[in-house]
PDB file of C-alpha atoms in Angstrom:
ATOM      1  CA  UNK A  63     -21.170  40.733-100.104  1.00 50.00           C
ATOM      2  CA  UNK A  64     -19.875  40.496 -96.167  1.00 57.00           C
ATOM      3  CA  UNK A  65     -18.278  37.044 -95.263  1.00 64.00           C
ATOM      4  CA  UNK A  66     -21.040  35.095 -92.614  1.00 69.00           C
ATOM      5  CA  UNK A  67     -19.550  34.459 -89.337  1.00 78.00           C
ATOM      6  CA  UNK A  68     -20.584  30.862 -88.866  1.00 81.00           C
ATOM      7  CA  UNK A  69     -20.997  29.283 -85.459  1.00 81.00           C
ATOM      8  CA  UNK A  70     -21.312  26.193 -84.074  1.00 80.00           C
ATOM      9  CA  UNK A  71     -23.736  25.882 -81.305  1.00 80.00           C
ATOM     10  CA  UNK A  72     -25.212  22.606 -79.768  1.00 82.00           C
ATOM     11  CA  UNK A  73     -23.766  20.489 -83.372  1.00 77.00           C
ATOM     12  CA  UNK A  74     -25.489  23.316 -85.981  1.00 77.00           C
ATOM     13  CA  UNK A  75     -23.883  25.737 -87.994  1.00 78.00           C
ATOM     14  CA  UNK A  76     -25.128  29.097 -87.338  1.00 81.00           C
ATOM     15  CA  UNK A  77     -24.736  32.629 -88.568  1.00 86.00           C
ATOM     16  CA  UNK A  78     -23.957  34.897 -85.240  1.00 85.00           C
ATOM     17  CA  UNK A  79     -26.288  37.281 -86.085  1.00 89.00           C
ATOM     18  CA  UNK A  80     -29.585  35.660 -86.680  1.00 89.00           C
ATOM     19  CA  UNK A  81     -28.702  33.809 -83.394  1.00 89.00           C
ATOM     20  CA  UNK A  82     -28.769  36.986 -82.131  1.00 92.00           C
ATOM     21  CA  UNK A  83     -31.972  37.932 -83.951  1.00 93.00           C
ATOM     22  CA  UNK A  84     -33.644  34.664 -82.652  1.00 92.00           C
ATOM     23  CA  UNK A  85     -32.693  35.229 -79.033  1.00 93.00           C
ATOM     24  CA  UNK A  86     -34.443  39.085 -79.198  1.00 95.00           C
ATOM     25  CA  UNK A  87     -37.685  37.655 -81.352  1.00 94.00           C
ATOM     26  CA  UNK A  88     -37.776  35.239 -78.150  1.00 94.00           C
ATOM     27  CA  UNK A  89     -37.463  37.639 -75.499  1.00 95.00           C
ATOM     28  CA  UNK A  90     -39.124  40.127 -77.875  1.00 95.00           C
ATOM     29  CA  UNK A  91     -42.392  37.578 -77.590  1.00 95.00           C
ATOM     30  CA  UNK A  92     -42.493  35.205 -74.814  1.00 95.00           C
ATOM     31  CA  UNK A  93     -41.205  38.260 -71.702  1.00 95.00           C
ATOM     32  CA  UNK A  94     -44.336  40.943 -72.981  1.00 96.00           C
ATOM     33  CA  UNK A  95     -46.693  38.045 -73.374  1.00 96.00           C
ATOM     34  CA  UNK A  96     -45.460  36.272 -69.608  1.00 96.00           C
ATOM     35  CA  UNK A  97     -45.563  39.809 -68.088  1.00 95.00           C
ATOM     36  CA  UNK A  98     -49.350  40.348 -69.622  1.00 96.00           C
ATOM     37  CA  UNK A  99     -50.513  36.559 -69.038  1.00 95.00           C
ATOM     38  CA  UNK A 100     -49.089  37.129 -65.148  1.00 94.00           C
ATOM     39  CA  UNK A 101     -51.454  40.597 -64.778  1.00 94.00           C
ATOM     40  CA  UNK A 102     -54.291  39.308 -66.205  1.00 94.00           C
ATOM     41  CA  UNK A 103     -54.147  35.738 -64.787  1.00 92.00           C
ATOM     42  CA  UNK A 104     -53.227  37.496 -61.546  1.00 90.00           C
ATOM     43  CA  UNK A 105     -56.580  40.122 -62.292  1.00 91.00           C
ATOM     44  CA  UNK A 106     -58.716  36.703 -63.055  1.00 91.00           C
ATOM     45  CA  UNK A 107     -57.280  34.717 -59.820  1.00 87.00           C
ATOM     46  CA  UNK A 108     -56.283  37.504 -57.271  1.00 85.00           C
ATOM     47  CA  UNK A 109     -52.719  36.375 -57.223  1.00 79.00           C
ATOM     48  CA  UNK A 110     -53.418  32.820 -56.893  1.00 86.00           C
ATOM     49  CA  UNK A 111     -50.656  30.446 -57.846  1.00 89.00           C
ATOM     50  CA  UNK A 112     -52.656  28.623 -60.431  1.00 88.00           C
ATOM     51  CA  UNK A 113     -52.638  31.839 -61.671  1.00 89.00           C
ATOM     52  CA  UNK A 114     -48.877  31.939 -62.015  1.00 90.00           C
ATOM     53  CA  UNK A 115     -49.151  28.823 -63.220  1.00 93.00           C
ATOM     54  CA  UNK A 116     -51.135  29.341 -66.357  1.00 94.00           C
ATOM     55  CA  UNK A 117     -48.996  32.600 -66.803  1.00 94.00           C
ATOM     56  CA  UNK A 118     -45.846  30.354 -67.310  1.00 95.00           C
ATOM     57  CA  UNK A 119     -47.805  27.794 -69.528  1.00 96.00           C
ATOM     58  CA  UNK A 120     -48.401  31.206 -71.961  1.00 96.00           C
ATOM     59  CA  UNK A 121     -44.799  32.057 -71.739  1.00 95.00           C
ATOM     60  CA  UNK A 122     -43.633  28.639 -72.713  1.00 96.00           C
ATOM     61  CA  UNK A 123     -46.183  28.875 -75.695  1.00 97.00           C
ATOM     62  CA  UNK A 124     -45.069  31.962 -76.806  1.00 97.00           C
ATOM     63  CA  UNK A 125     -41.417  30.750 -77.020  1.00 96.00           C
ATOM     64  CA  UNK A 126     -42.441  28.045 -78.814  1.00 96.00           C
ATOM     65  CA  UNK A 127     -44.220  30.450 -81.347  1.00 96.00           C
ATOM     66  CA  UNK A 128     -40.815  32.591 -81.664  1.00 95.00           C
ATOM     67  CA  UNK A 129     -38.612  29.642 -82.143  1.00 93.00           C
ATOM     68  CA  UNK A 130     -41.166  28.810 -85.567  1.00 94.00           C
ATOM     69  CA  UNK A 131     -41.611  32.552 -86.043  1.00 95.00           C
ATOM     70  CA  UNK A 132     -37.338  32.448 -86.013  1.00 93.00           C
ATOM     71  CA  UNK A 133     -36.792  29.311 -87.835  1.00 90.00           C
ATOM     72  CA  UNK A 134     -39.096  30.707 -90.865  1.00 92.00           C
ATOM     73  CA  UNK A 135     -37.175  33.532 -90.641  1.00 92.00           C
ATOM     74  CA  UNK A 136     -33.714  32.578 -90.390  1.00 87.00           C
ATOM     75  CA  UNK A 137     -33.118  29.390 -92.696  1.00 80.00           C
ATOM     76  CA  UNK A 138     -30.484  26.593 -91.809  1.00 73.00           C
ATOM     77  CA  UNK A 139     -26.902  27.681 -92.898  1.00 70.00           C
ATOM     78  CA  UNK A 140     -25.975  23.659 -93.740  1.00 68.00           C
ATOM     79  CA  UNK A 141     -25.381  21.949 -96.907  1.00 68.00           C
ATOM     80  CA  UNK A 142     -26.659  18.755 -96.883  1.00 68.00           C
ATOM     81  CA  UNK A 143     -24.964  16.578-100.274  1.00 72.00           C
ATOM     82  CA  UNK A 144     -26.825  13.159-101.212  1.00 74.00           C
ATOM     83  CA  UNK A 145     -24.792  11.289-102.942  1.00 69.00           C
ATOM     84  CA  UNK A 146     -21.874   8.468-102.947  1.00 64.00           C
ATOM     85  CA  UNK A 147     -19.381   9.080-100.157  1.00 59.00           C
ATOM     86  CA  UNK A 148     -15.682   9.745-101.632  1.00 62.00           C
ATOM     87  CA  UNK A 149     -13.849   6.570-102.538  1.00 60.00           C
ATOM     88  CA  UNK A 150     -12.029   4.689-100.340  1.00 64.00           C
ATOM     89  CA  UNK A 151     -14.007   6.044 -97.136  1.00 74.00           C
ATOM     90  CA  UNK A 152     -15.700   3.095 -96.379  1.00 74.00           C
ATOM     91  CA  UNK A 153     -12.593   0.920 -96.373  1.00 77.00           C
ATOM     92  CA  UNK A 154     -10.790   3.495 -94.324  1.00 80.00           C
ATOM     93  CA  UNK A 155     -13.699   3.392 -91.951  1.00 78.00           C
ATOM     94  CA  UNK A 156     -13.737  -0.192 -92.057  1.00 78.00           C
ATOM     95  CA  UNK A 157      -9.676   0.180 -91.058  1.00 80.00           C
ATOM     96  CA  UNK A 158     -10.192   2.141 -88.194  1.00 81.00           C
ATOM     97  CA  UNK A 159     -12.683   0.123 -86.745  1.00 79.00           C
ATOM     98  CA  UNK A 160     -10.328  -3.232 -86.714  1.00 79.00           C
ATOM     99  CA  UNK A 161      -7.684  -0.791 -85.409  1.00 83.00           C
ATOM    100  CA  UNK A 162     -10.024  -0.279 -82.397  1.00 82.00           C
ATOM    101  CA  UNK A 163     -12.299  -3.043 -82.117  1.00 78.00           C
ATOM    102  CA  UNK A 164     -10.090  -6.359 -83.962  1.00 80.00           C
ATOM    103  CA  UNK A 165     -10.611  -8.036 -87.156  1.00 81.00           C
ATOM    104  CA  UNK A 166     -14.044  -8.466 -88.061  1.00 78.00           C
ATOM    105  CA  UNK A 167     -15.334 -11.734 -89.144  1.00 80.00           C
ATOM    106  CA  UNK A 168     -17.173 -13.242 -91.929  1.00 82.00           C
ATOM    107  CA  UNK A 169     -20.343 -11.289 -92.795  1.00 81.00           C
ATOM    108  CA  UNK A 170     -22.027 -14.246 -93.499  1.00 83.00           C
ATOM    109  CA  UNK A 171     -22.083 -15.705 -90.146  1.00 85.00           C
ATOM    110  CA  UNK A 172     -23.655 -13.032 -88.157  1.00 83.00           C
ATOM    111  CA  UNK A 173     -27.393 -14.021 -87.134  1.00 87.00           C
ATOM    112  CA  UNK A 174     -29.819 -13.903 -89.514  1.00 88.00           C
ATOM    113  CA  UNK A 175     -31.217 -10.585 -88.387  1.00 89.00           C
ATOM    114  CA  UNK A 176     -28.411  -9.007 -88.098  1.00 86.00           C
ATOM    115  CA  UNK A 177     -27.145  -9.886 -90.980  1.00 86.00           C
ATOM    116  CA  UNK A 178     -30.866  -8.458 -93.190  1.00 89.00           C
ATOM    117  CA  UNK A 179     -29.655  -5.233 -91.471  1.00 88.00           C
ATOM    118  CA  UNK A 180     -26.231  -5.149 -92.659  1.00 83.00           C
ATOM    119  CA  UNK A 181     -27.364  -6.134 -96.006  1.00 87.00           C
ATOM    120  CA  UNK A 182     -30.591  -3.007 -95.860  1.00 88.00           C
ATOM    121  CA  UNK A 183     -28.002  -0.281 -94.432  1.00 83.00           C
ATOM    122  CA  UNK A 184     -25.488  -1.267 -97.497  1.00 83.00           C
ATOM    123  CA  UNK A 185     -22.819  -2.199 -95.343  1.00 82.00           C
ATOM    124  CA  UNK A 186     -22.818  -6.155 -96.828  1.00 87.00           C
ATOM    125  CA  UNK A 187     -20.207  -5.868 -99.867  1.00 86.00           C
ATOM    126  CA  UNK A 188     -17.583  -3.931 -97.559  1.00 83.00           C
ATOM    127  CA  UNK A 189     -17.719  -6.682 -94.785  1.00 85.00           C
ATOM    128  CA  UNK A 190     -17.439  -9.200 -97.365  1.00 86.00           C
ATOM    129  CA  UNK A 191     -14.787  -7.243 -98.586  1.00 84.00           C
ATOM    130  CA  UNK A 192     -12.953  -6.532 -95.435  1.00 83.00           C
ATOM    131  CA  UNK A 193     -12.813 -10.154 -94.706  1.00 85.00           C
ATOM    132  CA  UNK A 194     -11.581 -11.127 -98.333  1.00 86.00           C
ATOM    133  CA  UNK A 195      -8.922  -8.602 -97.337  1.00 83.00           C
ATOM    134  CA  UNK A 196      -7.669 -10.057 -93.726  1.00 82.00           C
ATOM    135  CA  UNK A 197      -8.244 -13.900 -95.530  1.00 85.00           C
ATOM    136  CA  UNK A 198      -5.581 -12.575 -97.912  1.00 86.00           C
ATOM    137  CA  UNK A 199      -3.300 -11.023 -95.807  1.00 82.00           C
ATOM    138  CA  UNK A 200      -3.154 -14.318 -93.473  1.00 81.00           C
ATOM    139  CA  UNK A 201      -2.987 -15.963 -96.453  1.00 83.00           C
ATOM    140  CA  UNK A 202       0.168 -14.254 -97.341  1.00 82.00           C
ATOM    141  CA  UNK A 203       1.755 -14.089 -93.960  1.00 76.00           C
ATOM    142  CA  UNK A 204       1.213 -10.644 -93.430  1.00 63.00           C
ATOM    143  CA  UNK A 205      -0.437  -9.093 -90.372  1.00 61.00           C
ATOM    144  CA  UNK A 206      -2.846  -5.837 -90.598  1.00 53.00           C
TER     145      UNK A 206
END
């Protein structure tokens, strides 16, 4: 089997050549159908610019049609795991935003809609956690 070039283009993984392959089914469709909806739009109008007009609104839906025509055809190249994040990531991400931002405070006096959010996005029991943490470390004398 030949190894995929992968590519990363505007935050997606793609494979070169169906990037390629999408780019020609686009010109492939929406230039021959622009070109035909000009010449008969210019036939209908006698060169009017409304005429134009509509001829670029039929482009625009033909590219539209080849970017669904590509998509079917060339599936996403990501892998997408659900799942529990490795351990330790949230207290490391919890780390680096104290390094940045300063300790964060006790979860349990943010405002009471904040606080339903934290608690819906799962993100309670690692504050609560964080601030056990920095209680314990000023406990001890220590600085984080």
């Amino acid at each position: 089997m030949q190894e995929q070039k992968l590519l990363e283009v505007w935050g997606d993984t793609v494979d070169g050549r169906h990037l390629l392959g999408a780019i020609g089914l686009g010109v492939g469709i929406a230039v021959p159908v622009y070109l035909i909806a000009e010449w008969g739009f210019g036939q209908l109008t006698g060169g009017d610019a409304l005429g134009r007009s509509y001829a670029l609104v039929t482009g625009l839906a033909a590219c539209v049609i080849a970017a669904v025509v590509a998509a079917n055809i060339f599936h996403p190249k990501r892998i997408v795991t659900i799942g529990e994040a490795p351990s330790g990531s949230r207290e490391e991400a919890m780390d680096a935003i104290e390094a940045e931002l300063g300790r964060l405070g006790d979860a349990d006096e943010l405002p009471a809609a904040a606080l339903a959010e934290v608690k819906e996005l799962g993100l309670y029991d690692d504050l609560v956690a964080q601030h056990r943490t920095n209680e314990r470390i000023a406990a001890e004398g220590g600085e984080r």
